[in-house]
mmCIF file of C-alpha atoms and ligand atoms in Angstrom:
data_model
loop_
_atom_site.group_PDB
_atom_site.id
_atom_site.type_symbol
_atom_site.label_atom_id
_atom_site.label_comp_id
_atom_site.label_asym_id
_atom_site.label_seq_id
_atom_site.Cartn_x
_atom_site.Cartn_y
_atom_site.Cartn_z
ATOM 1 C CA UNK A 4 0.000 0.000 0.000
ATOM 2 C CA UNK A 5 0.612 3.445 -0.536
ATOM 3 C CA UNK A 6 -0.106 6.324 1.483
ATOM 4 C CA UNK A 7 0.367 10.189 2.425
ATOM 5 C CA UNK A 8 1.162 12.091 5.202
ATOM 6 C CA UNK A 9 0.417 15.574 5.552
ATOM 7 C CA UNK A 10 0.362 18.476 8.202
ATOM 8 C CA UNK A 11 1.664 21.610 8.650
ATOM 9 C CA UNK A 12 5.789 22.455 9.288
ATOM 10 C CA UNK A 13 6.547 20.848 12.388
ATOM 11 C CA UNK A 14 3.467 18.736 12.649
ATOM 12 C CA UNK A 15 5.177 15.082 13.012
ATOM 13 C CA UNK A 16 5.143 14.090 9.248
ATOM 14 C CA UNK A 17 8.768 12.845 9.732
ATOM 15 C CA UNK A 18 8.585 11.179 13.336
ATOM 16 C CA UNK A 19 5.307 9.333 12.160
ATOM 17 C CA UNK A 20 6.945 7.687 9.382
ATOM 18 C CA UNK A 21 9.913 6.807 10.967
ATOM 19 C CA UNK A 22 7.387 4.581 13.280
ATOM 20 C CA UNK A 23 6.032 2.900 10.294
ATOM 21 C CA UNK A 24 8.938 2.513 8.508
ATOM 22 C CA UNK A 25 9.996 0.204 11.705
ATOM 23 C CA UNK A 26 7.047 -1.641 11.845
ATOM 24 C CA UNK A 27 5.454 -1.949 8.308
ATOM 25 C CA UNK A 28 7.374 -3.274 5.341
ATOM 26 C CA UNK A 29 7.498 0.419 3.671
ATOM 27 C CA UNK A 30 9.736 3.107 2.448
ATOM 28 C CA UNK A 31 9.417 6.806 3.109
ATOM 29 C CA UNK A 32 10.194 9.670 0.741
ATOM 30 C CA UNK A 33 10.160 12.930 2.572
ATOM 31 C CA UNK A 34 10.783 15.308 -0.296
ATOM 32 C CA UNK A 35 12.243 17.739 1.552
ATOM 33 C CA UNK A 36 15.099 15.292 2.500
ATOM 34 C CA UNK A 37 15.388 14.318 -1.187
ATOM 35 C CA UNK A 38 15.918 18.121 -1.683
ATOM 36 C CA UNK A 39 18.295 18.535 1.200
ATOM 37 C CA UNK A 40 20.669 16.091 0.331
ATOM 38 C CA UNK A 41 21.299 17.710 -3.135
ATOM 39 C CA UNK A 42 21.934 20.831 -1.278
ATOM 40 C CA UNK A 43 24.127 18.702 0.906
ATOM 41 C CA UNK A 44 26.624 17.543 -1.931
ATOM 42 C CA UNK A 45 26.113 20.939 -3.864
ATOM 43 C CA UNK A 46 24.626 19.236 -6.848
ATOM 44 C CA UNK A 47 23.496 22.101 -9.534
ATOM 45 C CA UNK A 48 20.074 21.298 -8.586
ATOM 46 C CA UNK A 49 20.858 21.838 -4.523
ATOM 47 C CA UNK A 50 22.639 25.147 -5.438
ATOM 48 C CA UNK A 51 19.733 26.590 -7.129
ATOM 49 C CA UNK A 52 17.083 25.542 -4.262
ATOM 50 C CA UNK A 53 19.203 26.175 -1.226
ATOM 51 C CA UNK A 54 17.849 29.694 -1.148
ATOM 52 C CA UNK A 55 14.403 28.579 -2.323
ATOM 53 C CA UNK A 56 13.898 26.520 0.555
ATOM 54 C CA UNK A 57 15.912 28.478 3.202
ATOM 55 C CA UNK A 58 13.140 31.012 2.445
ATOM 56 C CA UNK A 59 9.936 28.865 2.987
ATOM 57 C CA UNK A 60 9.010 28.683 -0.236
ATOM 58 C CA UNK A 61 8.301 25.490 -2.344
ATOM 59 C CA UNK A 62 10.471 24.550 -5.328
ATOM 60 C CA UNK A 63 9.478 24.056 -7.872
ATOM 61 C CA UNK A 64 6.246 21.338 -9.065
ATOM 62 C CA UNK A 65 9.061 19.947 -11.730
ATOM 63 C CA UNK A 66 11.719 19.906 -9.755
ATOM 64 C CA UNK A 67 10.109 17.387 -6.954
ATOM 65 C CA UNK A 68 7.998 15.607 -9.635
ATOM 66 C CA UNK A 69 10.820 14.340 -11.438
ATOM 67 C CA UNK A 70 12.575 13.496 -7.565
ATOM 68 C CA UNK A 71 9.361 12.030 -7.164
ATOM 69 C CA UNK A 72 8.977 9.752 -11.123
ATOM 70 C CA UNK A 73 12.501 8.282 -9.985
ATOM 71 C CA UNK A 74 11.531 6.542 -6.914
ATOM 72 C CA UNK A 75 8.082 5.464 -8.088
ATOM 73 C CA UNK A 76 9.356 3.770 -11.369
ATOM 74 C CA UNK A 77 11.728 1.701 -9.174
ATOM 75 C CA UNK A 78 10.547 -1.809 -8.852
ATOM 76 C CA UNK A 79 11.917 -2.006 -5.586
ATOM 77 C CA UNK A 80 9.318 0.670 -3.987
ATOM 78 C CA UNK A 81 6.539 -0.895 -5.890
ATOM 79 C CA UNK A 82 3.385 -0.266 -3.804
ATOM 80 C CA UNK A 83 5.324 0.808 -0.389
ATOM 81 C CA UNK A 84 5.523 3.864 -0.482
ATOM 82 C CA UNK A 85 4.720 6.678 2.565
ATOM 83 C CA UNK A 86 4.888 10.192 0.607
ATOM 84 C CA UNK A 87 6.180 12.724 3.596
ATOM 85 C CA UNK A 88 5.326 16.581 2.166
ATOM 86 C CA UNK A 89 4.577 15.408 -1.401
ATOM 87 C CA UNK A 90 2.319 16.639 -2.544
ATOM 88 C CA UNK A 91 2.268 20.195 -2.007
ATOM 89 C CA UNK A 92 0.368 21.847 -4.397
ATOM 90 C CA UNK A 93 -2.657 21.064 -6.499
ATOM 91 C CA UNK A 94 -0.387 20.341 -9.373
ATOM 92 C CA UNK A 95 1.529 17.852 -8.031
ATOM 93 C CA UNK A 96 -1.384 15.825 -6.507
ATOM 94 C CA UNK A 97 -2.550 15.309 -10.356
ATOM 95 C CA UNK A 98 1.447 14.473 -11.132
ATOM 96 C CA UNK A 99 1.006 12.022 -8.570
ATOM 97 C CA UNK A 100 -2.162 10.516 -9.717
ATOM 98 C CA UNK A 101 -1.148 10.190 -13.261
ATOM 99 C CA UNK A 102 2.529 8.681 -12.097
ATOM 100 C CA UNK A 103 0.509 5.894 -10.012
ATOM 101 C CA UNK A 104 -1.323 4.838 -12.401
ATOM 102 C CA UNK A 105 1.772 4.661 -14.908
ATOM 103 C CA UNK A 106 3.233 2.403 -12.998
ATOM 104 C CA UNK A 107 -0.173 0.428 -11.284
ATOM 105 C CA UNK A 108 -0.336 1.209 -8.019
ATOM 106 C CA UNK A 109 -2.500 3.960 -6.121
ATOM 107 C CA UNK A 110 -2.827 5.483 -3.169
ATOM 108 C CA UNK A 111 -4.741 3.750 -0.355
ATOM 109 C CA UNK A 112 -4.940 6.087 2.614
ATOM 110 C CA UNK A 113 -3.955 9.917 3.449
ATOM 111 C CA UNK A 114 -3.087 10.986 6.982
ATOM 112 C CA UNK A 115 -3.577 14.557 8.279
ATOM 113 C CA UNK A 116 -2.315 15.381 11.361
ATOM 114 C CA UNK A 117 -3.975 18.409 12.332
ATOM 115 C CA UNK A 118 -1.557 20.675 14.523
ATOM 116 C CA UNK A 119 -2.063 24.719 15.383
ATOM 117 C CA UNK A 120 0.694 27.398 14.648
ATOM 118 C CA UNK A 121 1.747 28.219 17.837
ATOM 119 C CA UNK A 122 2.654 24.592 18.365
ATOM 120 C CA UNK A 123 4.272 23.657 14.812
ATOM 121 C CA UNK A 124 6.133 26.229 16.224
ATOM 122 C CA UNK A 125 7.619 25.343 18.767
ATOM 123 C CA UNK A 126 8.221 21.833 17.718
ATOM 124 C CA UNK A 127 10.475 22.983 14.489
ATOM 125 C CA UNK A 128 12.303 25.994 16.539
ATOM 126 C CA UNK A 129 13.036 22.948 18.802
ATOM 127 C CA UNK A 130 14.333 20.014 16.593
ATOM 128 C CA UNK A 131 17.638 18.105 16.058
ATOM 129 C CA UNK A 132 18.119 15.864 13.857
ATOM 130 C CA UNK A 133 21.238 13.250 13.970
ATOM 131 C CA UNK A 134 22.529 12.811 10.568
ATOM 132 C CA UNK A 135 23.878 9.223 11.682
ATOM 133 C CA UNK A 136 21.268 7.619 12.623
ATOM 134 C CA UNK A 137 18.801 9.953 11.336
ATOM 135 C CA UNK A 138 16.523 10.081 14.281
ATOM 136 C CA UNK A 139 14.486 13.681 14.956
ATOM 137 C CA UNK A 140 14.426 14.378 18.574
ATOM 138 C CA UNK A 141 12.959 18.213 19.878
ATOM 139 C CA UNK A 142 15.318 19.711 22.864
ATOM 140 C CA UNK A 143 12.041 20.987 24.911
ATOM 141 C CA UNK A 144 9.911 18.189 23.919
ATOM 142 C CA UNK A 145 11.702 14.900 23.155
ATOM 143 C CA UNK A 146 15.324 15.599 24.152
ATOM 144 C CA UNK A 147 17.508 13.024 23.100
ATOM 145 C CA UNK A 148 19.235 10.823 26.011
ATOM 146 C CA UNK A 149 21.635 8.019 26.692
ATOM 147 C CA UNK A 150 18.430 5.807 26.507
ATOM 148 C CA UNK A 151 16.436 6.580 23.333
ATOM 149 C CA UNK A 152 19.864 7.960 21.373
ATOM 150 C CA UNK A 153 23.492 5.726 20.814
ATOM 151 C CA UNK A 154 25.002 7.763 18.423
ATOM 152 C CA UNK A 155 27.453 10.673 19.993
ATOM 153 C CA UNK A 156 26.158 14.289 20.082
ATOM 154 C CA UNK A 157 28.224 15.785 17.475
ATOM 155 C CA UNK A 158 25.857 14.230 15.027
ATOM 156 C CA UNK A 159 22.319 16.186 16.551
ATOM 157 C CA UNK A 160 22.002 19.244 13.931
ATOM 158 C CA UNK A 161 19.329 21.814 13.733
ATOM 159 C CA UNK A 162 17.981 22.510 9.832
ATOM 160 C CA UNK A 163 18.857 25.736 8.157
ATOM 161 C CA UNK A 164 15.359 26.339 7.893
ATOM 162 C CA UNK A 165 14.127 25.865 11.551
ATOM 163 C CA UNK A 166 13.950 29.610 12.298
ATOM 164 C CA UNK A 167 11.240 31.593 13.690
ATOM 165 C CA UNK A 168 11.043 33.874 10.145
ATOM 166 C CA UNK A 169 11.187 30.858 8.293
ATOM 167 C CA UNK A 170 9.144 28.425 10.063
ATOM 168 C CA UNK A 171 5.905 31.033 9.682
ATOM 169 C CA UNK A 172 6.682 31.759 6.303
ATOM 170 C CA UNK A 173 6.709 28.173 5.732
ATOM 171 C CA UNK A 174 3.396 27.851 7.934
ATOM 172 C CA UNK A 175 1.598 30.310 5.452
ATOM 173 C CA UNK A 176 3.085 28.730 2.114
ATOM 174 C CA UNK A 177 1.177 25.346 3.564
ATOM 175 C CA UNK A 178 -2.079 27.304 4.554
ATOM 176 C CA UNK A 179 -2.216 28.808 0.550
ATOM 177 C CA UNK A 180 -0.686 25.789 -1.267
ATOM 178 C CA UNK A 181 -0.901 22.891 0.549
ATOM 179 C CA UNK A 182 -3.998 22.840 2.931
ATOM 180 C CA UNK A 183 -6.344 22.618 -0.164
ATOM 181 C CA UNK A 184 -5.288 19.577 -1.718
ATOM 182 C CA UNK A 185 -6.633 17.784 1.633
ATOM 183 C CA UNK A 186 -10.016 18.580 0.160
ATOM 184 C CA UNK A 187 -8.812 16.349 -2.753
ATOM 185 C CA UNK A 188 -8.196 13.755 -0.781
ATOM 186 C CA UNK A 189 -11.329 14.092 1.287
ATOM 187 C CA UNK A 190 -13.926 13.914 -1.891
ATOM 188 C CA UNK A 191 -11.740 10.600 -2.767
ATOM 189 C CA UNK A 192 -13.169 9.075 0.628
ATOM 190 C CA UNK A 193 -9.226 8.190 1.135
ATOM 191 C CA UNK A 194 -8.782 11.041 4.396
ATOM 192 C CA UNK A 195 -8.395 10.088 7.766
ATOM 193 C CA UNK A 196 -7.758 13.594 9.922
ATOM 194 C CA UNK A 197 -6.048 13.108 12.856
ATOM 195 C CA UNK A 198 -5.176 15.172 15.664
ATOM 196 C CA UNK A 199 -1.708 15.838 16.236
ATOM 197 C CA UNK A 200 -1.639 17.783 19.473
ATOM 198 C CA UNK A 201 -1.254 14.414 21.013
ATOM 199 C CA UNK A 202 1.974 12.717 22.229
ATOM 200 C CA UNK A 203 3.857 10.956 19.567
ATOM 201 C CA UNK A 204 3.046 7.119 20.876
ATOM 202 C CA UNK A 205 -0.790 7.952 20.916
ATOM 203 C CA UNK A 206 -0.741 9.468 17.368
ATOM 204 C CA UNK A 207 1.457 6.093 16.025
ATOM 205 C CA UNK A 208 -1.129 4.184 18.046
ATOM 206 C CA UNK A 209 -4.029 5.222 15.931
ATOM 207 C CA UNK A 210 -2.212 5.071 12.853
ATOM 208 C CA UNK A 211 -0.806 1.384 13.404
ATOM 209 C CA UNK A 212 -4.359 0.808 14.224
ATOM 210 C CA UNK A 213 -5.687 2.382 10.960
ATOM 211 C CA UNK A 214 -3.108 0.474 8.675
ATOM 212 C CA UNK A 215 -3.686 -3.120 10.413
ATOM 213 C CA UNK A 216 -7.210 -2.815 9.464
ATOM 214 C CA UNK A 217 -6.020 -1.875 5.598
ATOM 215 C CA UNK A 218 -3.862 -4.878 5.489
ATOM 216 C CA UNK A 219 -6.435 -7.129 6.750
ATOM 217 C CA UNK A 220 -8.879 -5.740 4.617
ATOM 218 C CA UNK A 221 -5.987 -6.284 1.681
ATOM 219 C CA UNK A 222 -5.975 -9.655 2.729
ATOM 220 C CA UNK A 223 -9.293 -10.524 2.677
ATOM 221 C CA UNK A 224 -9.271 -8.837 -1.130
ATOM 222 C CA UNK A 225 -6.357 -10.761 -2.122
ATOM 223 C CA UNK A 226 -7.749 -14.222 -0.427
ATOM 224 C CA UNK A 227 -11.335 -13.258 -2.116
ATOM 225 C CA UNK A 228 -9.725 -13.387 -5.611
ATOM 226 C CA UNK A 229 -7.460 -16.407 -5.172
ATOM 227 C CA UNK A 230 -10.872 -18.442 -4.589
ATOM 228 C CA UNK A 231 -12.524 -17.283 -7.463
ATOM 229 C CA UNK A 232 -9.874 -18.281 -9.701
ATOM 230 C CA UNK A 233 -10.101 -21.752 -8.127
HETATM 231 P P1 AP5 B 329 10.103 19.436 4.654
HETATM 232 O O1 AP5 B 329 11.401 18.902 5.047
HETATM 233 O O2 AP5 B 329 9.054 18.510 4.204
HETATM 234 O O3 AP5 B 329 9.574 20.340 5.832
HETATM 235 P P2 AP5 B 329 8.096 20.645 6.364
HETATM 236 O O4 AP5 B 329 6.958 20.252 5.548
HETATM 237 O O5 AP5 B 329 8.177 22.069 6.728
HETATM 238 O O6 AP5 B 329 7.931 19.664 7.561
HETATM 239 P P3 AP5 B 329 9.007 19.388 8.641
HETATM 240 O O7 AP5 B 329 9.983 18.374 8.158
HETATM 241 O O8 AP5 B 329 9.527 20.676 9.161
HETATM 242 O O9 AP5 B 329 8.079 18.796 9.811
HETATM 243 P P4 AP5 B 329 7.553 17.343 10.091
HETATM 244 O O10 AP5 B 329 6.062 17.376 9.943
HETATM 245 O O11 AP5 B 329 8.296 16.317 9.330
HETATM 246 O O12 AP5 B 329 7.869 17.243 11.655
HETATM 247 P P5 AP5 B 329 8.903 16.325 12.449
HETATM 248 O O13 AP5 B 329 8.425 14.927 12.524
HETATM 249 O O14 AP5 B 329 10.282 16.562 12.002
HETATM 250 O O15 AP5 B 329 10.315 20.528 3.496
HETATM 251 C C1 AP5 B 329 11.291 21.547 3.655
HETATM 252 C C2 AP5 B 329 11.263 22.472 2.439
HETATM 253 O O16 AP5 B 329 11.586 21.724 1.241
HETATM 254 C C3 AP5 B 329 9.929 23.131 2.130
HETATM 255 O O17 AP5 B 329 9.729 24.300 2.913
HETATM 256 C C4 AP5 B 329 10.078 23.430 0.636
HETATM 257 O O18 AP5 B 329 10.891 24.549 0.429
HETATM 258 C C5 AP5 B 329 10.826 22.203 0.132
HETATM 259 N N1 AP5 B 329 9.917 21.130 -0.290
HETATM 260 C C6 AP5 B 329 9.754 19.920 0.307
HETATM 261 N N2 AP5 B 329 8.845 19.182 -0.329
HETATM 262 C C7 AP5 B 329 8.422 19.933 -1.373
HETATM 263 C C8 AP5 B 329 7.453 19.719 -2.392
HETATM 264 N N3 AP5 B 329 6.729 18.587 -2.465
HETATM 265 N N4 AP5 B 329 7.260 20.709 -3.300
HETATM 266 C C9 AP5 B 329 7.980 21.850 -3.263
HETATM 267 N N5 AP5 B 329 8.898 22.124 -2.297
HETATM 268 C C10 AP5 B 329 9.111 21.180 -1.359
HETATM 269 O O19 AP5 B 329 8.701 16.929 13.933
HETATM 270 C C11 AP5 B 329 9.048 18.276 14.211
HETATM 271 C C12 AP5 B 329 9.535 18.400 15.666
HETATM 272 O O20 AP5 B 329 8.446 18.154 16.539
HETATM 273 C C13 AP5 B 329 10.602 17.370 16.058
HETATM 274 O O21 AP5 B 329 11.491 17.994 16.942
HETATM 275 C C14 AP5 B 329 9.834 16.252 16.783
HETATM 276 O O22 AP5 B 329 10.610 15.596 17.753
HETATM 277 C C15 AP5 B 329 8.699 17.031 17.392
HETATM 278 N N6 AP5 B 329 7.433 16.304 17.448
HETATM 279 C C16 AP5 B 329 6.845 15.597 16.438
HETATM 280 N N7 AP5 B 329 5.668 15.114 16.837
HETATM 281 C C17 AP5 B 329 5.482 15.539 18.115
HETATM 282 C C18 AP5 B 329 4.423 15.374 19.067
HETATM 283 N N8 AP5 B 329 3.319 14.683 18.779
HETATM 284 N N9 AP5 B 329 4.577 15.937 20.287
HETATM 285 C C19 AP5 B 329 5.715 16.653 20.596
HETATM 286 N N10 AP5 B 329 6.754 16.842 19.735
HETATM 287 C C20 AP5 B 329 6.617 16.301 18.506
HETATM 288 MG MG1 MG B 330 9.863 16.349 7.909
#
């Protein structure tokens, strides 16, 4: 199965699917890591966004849909995919569709976590991330520790873009762009809202919950056409 996670800056997109990723046989593509890491080896593509995205804005819908067409035409990811901030705009939702269905697969479930400004915040102007291990911990929030964090603390790094000017301008680029596509979703019957004030077991909680049930119910699809071949 397929599916999509989206929320506002900050809202747990990341954290979430680094829970599912260890518990469901998936793969996540956060776009805005794919992006980073060509600014990281100073590609020409990551030289040309660096400022793009260090000012809140999105890059462009060609950019991340052909980021995007690689990883999807990869037999590898076939139908295991969890899409973390793609897509962002109306544009690439229809990129999306049309890519699916290139390569038979779909989408089978879209997450919103629902999460105010003030708190998005706080949780961006907060986070590390260790670029070992790859683990996003929040200093006020979810500090990391001897306990839930091996790797040595020269690794924990805060992003370029975690700063109060950009994180709101960020905020209002997904409020305009990005916050109507979930009505998209919605009229496709494929949205489960969820709210993401909570702490980050109970959120995981619901959405292990949510998934079991698909991949029973895939199950039972699967099982259901087996017998009518027989
Ligand atoms: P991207 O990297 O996707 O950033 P974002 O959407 O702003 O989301 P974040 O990664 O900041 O937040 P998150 O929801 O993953 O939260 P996290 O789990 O880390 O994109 C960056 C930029 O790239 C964009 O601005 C744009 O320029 C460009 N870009 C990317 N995709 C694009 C696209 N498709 N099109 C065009 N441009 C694109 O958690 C945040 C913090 O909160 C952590 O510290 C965490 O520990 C903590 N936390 C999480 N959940 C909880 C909780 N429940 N309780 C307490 N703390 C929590
Ligand atoms: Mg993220």
């Amino acid at each position: 199965m397929n599916l999509i996670i989206f929320g506002p800056p900050g809202a747990g997109k990341g954290t979430q699917s680094y829970n599912i990723v260890n518990n469901f046989d998936l793969k996540q593509v956060s776009t805005g890591d794919l992006l980073r890491s060509e600014i990281k080896i100073q590609t020409d593509l990551g030289k040309k966004i660096e400022s793009i995205i260090n000012s809140g804005k999105l890059v462009s819908d060609d950019v991340v849909n052909t980021l995007i067409r690689k990883i999807i035409s990869d037999p590898k990811n076939f139908n295991r995919l969890i899409f973390d901030g793609y897509p962002r705009t109306i544009s690439q939702a229809y990129s999306l569709e049309i890519l699916l269905k290139e390569f038979n697969q779909k989408i089978s479930i879209v997450f919103n976590l629902k999460v105010g400004k003030d708190i998005v915040s706080k949780r961006a102007n907060g986070r590390v991330i260790c670029t070992r291990c790859f683990r996003i911990f929040n200093v006020y929030l979810n500090p990391p520790n001897s306990e839930n964090h091996k790797c040595e603390k020269k690794y924990l790094k805060k992003r370029a873009d975690d700063n109060s000017k950009t994180i709101l301008k960020r905020y209002e680029t997904y409020v305009a762009k990005t916050k109507p596509i979930i009505d998209h979703y919605n009229e496709r019957g494929l949205l489960f809202e969820i709210d993401g004030n909570q702490k980050i077991a109970e959120i995981y909680n619901k959405i292990k919950g949510i998934l079991e049930n698909i991949k029973d119910w895939h199950y039972v699809c699967f099982l259901y056409k087996f017998l009518e071949k027989i």
